Short mmCIF file of C-alpha atoms and ligand atoms in Angstrom, two decimals:
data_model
loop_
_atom_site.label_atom_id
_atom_site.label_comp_id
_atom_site.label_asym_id
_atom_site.label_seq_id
_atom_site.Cartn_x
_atom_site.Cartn_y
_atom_site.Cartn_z
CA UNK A 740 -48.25 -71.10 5.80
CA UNK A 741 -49.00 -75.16 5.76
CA UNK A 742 -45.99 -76.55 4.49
CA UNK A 743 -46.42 -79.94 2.94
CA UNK A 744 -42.68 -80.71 2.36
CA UNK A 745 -41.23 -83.91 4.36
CA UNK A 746 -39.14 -83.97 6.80
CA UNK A 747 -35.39 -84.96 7.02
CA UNK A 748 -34.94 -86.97 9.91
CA UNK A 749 -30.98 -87.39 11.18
CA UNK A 750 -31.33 -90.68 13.60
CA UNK A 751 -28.73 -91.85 15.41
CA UNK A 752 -27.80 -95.94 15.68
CA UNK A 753 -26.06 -98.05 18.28
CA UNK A 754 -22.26 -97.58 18.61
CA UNK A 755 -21.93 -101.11 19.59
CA UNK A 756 -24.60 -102.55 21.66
CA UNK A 757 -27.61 -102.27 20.39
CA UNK A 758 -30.11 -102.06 22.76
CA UNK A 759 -28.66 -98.19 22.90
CA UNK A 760 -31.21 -97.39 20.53
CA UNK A 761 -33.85 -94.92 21.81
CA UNK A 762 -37.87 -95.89 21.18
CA UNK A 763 -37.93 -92.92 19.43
CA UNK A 764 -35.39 -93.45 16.64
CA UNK A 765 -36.86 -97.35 16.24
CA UNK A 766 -40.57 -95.56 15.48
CA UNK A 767 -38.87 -92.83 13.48
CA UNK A 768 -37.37 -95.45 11.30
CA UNK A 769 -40.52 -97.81 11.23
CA UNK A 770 -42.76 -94.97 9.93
CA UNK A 771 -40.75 -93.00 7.13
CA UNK A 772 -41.33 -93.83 3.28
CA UNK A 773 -37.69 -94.40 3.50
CA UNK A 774 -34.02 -94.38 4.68
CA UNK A 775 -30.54 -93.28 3.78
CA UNK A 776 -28.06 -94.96 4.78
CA UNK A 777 -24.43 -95.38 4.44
CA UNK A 778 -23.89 -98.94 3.80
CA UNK A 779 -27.60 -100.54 3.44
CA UNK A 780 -25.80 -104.23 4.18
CA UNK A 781 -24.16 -102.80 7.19
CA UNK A 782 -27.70 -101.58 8.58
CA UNK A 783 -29.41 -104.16 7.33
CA UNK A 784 -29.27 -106.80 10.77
CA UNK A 785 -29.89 -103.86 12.95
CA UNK A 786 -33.00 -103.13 11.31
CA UNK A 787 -34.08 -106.69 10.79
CA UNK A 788 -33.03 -107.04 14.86
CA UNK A 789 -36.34 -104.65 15.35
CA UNK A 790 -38.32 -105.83 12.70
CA UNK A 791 -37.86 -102.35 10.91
CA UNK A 792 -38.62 -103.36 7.23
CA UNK A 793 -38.52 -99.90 5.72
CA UNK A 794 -36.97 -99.34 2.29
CA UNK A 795 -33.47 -98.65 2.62
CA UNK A 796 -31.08 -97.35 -0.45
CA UNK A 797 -27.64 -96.16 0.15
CA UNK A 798 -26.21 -92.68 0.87
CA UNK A 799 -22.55 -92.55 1.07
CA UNK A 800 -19.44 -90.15 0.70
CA UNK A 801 -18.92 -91.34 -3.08
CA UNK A 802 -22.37 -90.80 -4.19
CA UNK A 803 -23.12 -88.23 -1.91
CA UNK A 804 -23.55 -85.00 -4.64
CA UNK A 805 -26.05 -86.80 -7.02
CA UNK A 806 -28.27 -88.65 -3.84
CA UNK A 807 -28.38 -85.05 -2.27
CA UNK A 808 -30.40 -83.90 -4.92
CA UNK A 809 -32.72 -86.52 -5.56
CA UNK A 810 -33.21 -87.06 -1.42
CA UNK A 811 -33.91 -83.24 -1.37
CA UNK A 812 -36.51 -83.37 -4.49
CA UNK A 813 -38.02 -86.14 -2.88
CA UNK A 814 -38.36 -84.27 0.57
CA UNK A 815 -40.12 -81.26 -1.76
CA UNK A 816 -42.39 -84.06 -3.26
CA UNK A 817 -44.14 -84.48 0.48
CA UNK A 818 -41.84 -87.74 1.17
CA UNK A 819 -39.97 -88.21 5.22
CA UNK A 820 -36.95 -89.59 4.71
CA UNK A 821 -34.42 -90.77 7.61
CA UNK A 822 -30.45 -90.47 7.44
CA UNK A 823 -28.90 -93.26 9.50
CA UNK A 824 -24.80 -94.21 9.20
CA UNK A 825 -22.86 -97.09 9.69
CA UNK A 826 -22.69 -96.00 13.83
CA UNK A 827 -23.46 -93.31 15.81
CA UNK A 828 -24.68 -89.79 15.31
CA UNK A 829 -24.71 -89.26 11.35
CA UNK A 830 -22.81 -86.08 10.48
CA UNK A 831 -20.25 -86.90 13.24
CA UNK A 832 -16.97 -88.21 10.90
CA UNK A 833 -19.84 -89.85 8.88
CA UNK A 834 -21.67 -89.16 5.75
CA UNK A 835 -24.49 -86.07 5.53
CA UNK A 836 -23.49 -82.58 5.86
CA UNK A 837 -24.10 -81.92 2.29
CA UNK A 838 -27.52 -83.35 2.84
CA UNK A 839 -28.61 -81.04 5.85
CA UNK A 840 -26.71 -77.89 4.54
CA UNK A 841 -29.47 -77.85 1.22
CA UNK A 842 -32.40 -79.45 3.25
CA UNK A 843 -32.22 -76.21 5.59
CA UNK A 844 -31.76 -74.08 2.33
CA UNK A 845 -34.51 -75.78 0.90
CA UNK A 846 -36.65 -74.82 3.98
CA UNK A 847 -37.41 -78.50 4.38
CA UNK A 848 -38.01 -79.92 8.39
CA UNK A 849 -35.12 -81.13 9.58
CA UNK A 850 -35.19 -83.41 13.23
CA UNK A 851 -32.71 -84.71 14.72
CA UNK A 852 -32.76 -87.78 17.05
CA UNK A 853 -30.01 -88.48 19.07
CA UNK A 854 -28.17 -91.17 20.26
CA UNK A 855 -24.88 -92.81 20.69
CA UNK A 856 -22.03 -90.85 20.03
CA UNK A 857 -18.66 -92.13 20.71
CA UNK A 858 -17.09 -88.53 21.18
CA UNK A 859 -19.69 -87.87 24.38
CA UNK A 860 -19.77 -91.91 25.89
CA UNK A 861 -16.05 -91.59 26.06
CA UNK A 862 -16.18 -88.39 27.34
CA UNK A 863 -18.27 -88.59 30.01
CA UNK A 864 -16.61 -91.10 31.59
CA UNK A 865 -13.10 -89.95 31.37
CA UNK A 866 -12.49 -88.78 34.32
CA UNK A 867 -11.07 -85.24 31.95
CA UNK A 868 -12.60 -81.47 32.07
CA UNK A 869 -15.90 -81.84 30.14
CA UNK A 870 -16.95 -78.29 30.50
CA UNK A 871 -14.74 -77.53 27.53
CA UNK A 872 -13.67 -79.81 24.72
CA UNK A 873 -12.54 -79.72 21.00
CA UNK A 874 -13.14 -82.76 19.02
CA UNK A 875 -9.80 -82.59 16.20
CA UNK A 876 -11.76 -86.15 14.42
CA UNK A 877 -9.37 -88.17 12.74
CA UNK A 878 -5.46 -86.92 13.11
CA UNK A 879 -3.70 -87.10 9.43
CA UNK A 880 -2.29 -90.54 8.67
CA UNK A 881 1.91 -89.69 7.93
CA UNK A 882 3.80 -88.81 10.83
CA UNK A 883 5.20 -85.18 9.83
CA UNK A 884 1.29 -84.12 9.00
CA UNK A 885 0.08 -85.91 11.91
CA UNK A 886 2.58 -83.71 14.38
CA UNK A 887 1.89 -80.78 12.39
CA UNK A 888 -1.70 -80.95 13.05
CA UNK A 889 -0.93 -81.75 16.25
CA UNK A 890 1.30 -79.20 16.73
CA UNK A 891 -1.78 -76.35 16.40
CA UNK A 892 -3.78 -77.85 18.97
CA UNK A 893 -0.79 -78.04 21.29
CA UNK A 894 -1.94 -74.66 23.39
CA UNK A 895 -5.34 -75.73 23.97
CA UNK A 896 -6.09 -76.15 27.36
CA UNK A 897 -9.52 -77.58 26.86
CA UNK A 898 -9.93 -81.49 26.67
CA UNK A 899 -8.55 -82.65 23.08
CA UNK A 900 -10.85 -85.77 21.24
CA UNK A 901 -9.95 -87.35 18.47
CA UNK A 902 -11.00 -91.24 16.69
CA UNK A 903 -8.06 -93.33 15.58
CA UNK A 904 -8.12 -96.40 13.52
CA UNK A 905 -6.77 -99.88 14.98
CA UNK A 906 -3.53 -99.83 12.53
CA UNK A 907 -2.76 -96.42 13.40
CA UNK A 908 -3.62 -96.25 17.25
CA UNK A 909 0.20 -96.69 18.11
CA UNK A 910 1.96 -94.68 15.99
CA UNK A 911 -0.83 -92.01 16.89
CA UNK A 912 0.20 -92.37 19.96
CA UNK A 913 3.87 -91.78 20.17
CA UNK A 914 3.48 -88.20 18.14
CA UNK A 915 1.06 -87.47 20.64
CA UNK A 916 3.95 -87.86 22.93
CA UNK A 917 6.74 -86.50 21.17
CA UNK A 918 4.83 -83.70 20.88
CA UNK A 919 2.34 -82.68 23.74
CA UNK A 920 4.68 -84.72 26.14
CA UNK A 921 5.19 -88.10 27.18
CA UNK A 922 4.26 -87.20 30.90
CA UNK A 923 0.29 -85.30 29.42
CA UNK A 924 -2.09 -87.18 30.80
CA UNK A 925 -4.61 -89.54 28.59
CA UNK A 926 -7.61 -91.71 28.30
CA UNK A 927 -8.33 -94.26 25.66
CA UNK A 928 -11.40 -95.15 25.31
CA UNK A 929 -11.77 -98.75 23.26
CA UNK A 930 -14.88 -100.65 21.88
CA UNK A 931 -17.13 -98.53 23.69
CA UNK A 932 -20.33 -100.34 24.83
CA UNK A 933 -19.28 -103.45 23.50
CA UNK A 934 -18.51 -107.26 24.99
CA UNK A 935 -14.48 -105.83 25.34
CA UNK A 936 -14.97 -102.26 26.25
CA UNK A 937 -11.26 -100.81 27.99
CA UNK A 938 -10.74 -97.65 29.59
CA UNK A 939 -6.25 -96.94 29.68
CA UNK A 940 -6.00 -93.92 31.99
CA UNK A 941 -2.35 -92.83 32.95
CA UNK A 942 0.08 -90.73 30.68
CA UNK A 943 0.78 -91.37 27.24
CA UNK A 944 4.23 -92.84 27.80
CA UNK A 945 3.11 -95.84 30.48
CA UNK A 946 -0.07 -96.09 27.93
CA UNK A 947 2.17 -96.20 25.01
CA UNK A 948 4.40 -98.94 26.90
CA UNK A 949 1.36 -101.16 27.80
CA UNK A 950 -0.14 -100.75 24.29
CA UNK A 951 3.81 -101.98 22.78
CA UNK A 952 3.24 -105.00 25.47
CA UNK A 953 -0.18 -106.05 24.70
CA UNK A 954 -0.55 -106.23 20.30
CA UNK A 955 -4.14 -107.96 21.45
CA UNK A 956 -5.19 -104.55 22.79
CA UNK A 957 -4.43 -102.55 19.66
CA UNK A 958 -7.48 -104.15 17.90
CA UNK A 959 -10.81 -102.71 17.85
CA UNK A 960 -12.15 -98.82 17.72
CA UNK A 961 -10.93 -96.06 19.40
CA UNK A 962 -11.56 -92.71 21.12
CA UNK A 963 -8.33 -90.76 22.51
CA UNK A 964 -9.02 -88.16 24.92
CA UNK A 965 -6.10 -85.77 25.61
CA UNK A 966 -5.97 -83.56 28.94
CA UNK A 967 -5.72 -80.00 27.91
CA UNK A 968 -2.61 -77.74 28.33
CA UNK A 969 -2.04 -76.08 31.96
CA UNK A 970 -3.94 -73.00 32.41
CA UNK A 971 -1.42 -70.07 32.04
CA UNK A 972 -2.11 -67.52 34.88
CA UNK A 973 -4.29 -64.98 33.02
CA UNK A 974 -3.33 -62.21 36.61
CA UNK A 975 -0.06 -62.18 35.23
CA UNK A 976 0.23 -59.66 32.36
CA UNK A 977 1.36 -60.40 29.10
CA UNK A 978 4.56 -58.49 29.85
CA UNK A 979 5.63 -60.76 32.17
CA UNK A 980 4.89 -63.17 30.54
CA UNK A 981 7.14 -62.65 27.90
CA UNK A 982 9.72 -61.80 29.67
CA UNK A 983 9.86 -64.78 31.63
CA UNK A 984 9.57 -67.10 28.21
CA UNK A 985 12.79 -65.26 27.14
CA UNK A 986 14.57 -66.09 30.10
CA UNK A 987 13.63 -69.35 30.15
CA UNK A 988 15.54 -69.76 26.62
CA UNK A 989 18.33 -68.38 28.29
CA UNK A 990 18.78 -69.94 31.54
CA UNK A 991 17.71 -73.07 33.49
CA UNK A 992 13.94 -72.79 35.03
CA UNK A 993 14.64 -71.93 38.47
CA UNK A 994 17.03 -69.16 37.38
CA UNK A 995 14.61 -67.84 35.21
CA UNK A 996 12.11 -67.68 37.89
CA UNK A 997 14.16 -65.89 40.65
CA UNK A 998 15.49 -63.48 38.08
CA UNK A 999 11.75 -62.92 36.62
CA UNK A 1000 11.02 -62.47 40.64
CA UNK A 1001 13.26 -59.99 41.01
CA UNK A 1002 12.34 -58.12 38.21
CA UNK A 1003 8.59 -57.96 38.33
CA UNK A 1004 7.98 -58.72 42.42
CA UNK A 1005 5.70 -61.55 41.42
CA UNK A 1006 6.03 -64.41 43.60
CA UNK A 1007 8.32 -67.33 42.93
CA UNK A 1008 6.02 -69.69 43.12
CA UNK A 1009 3.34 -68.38 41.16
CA UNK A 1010 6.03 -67.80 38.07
CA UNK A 1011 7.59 -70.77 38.88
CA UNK A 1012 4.22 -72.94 37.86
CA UNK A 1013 4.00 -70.12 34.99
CA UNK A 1014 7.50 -71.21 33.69
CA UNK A 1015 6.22 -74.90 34.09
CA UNK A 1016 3.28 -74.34 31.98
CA UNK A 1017 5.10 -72.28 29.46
CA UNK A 1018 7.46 -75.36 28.97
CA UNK A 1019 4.81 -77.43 28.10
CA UNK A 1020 3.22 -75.61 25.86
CA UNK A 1021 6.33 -74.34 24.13
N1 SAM B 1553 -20.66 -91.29 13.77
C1 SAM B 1553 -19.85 -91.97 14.74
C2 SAM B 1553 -20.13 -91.39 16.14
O1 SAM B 1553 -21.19 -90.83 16.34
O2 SAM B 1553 -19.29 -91.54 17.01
C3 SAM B 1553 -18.38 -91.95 14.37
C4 SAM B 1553 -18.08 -92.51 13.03
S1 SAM B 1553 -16.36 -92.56 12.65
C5 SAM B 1553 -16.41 -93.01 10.97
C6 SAM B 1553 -15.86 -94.08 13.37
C7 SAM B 1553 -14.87 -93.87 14.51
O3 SAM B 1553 -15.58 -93.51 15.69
C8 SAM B 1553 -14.09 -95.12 14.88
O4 SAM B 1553 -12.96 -95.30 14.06
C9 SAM B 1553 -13.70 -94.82 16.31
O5 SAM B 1553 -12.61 -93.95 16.37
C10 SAM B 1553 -14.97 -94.10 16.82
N2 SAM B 1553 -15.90 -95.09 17.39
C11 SAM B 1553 -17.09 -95.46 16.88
N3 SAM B 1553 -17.66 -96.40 17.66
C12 SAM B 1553 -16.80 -96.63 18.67
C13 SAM B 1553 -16.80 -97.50 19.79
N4 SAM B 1553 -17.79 -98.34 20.03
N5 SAM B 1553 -15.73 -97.47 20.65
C14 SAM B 1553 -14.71 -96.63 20.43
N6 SAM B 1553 -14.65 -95.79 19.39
C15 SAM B 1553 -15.68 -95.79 18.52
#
């Protein structure tokens, strides 16, 4: 069956610098009937910077219901239309799921071209696991919610991501201590691909005391990349397991251990890094 429906495309912009902008997303821009965008000013030099000159009208969270529909009629009417957003990979902490959730209902062609993301750029070059992650986006904004929420992801042993704004960076910081640990090991990843790009890589205490010295290095975006929790042995069973977390509530680690030794005829050492891990993730 022909269909003659247009195609959503979901095109990815520069995080920062903007030659990261793919040939492909340029054309794709150059030759729709139009684009979406989340703030048509904020787009609007990137554009003119290569001589893109296609419509633009603006797509954003508060009129995101009402320009869902009309975007999708006009997509059944035989019109492409592009989603762009401020930075980055739309959809990502920006503007659009609404959009894509009824164009694929609708049955309409949906592309995506990708780009910049800051979750992956930081990633990649964080020195952390990448063959896991989980990417929490923006942690809640009051302290108790904040620690709460961070609270949940506290067992995860895969790499944690998250984006924090400028005015919150610290604060974010210190419940990220207080309650994975000040000695959890961290990179911050700030104004990614830009004139001032930073990598901090140490643990969140000795980053939390150079970001208290240095107010000039609060400014700017952010990515925070946590290192997960330690692996719990998965050979030990369950059983011991438990045990051993009991007796650790009872008695001081390396009592805990030599009694849980005893007991199960596990070796010290192997609980011992069990109890350590435990600890942390209590
Ligand atoms: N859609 C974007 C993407 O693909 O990464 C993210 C949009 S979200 C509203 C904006 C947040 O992403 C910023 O507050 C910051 O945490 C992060 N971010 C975006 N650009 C960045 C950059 N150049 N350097 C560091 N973090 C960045």
């Amino acid at each position: 069956m022909i269909n003659h429906t247009g195609t959503l495309y979901c095109v990815a912009t520069p995080i920062g610098n903007l030659a990261d902008f793919s040939a492909r997303a340029i054309e794709t821009l150059k030759t729709v009937d139009v684009i979406a965008a989340e703030d048509t000013r904020h787009s609007q030099p990137l554009l003119a910077h290569y001589a893109i000159s296609t419509p633009m009208f603006a797509y954003h969270e508060h009129n995101e219901s009402e320009q869902t529909t009309s975007i999708i009629k006009q997509l059944l009417a035989g019109k492409n239309i592009a989603l762009i957003s401020d930075a980055g990979t739309p959809l990502i902490n920006d503007p659009g799921y609404q959009l894509i959730k009824q164009a694929r209902a609708a049955q309409i062609n949906v592309v995506p071209i990708p780009g910049a993301c800051a979750i992956i750029t930081a990633l990649q070059v964080s020195g952390l696991p990448t063959d896991r992650f989980y990417f929490a986006g923006f942690p809640p904004t009051k302290e108790i919610a904040r620690q709460n929420f961070l609270t949940e992801l506290k067992p995860m042993t895969c790499t944690l991501i998250f984006y924090e704004a400028p005015h919150r960076i610290l604060d974010c910081l210190q419940s990220m201590s207080v309650v994975f640990g000040s000695d959890r090991k961290a990179v911050i990843g700030r104004e990614l691909t830009k004139k001032f790009e930073t990598f901090y890589n140490d643990s969140l205490e000795n980053i939390i005391n150079y970001f208290s010295a240095h107010a000039e290095q609060q400014r700017g975006e952010f990515v925070v990349l946590i290192h997960g929790a330690p692996e719990i042995n998965a050979e030990i069973g369950s059983e011991i397991q438990a045990m051993l977390k009991i007796l650790l509530q009872e008695l001081p680690l390396t009592q805990a251990v030599k009694l849980a030794a005893q007991i199960s005829g596990i070796k010290k050492n192997t609980l011992y890094d069990l109890a350590l891990a435990l600890q942390k993730t209590e």
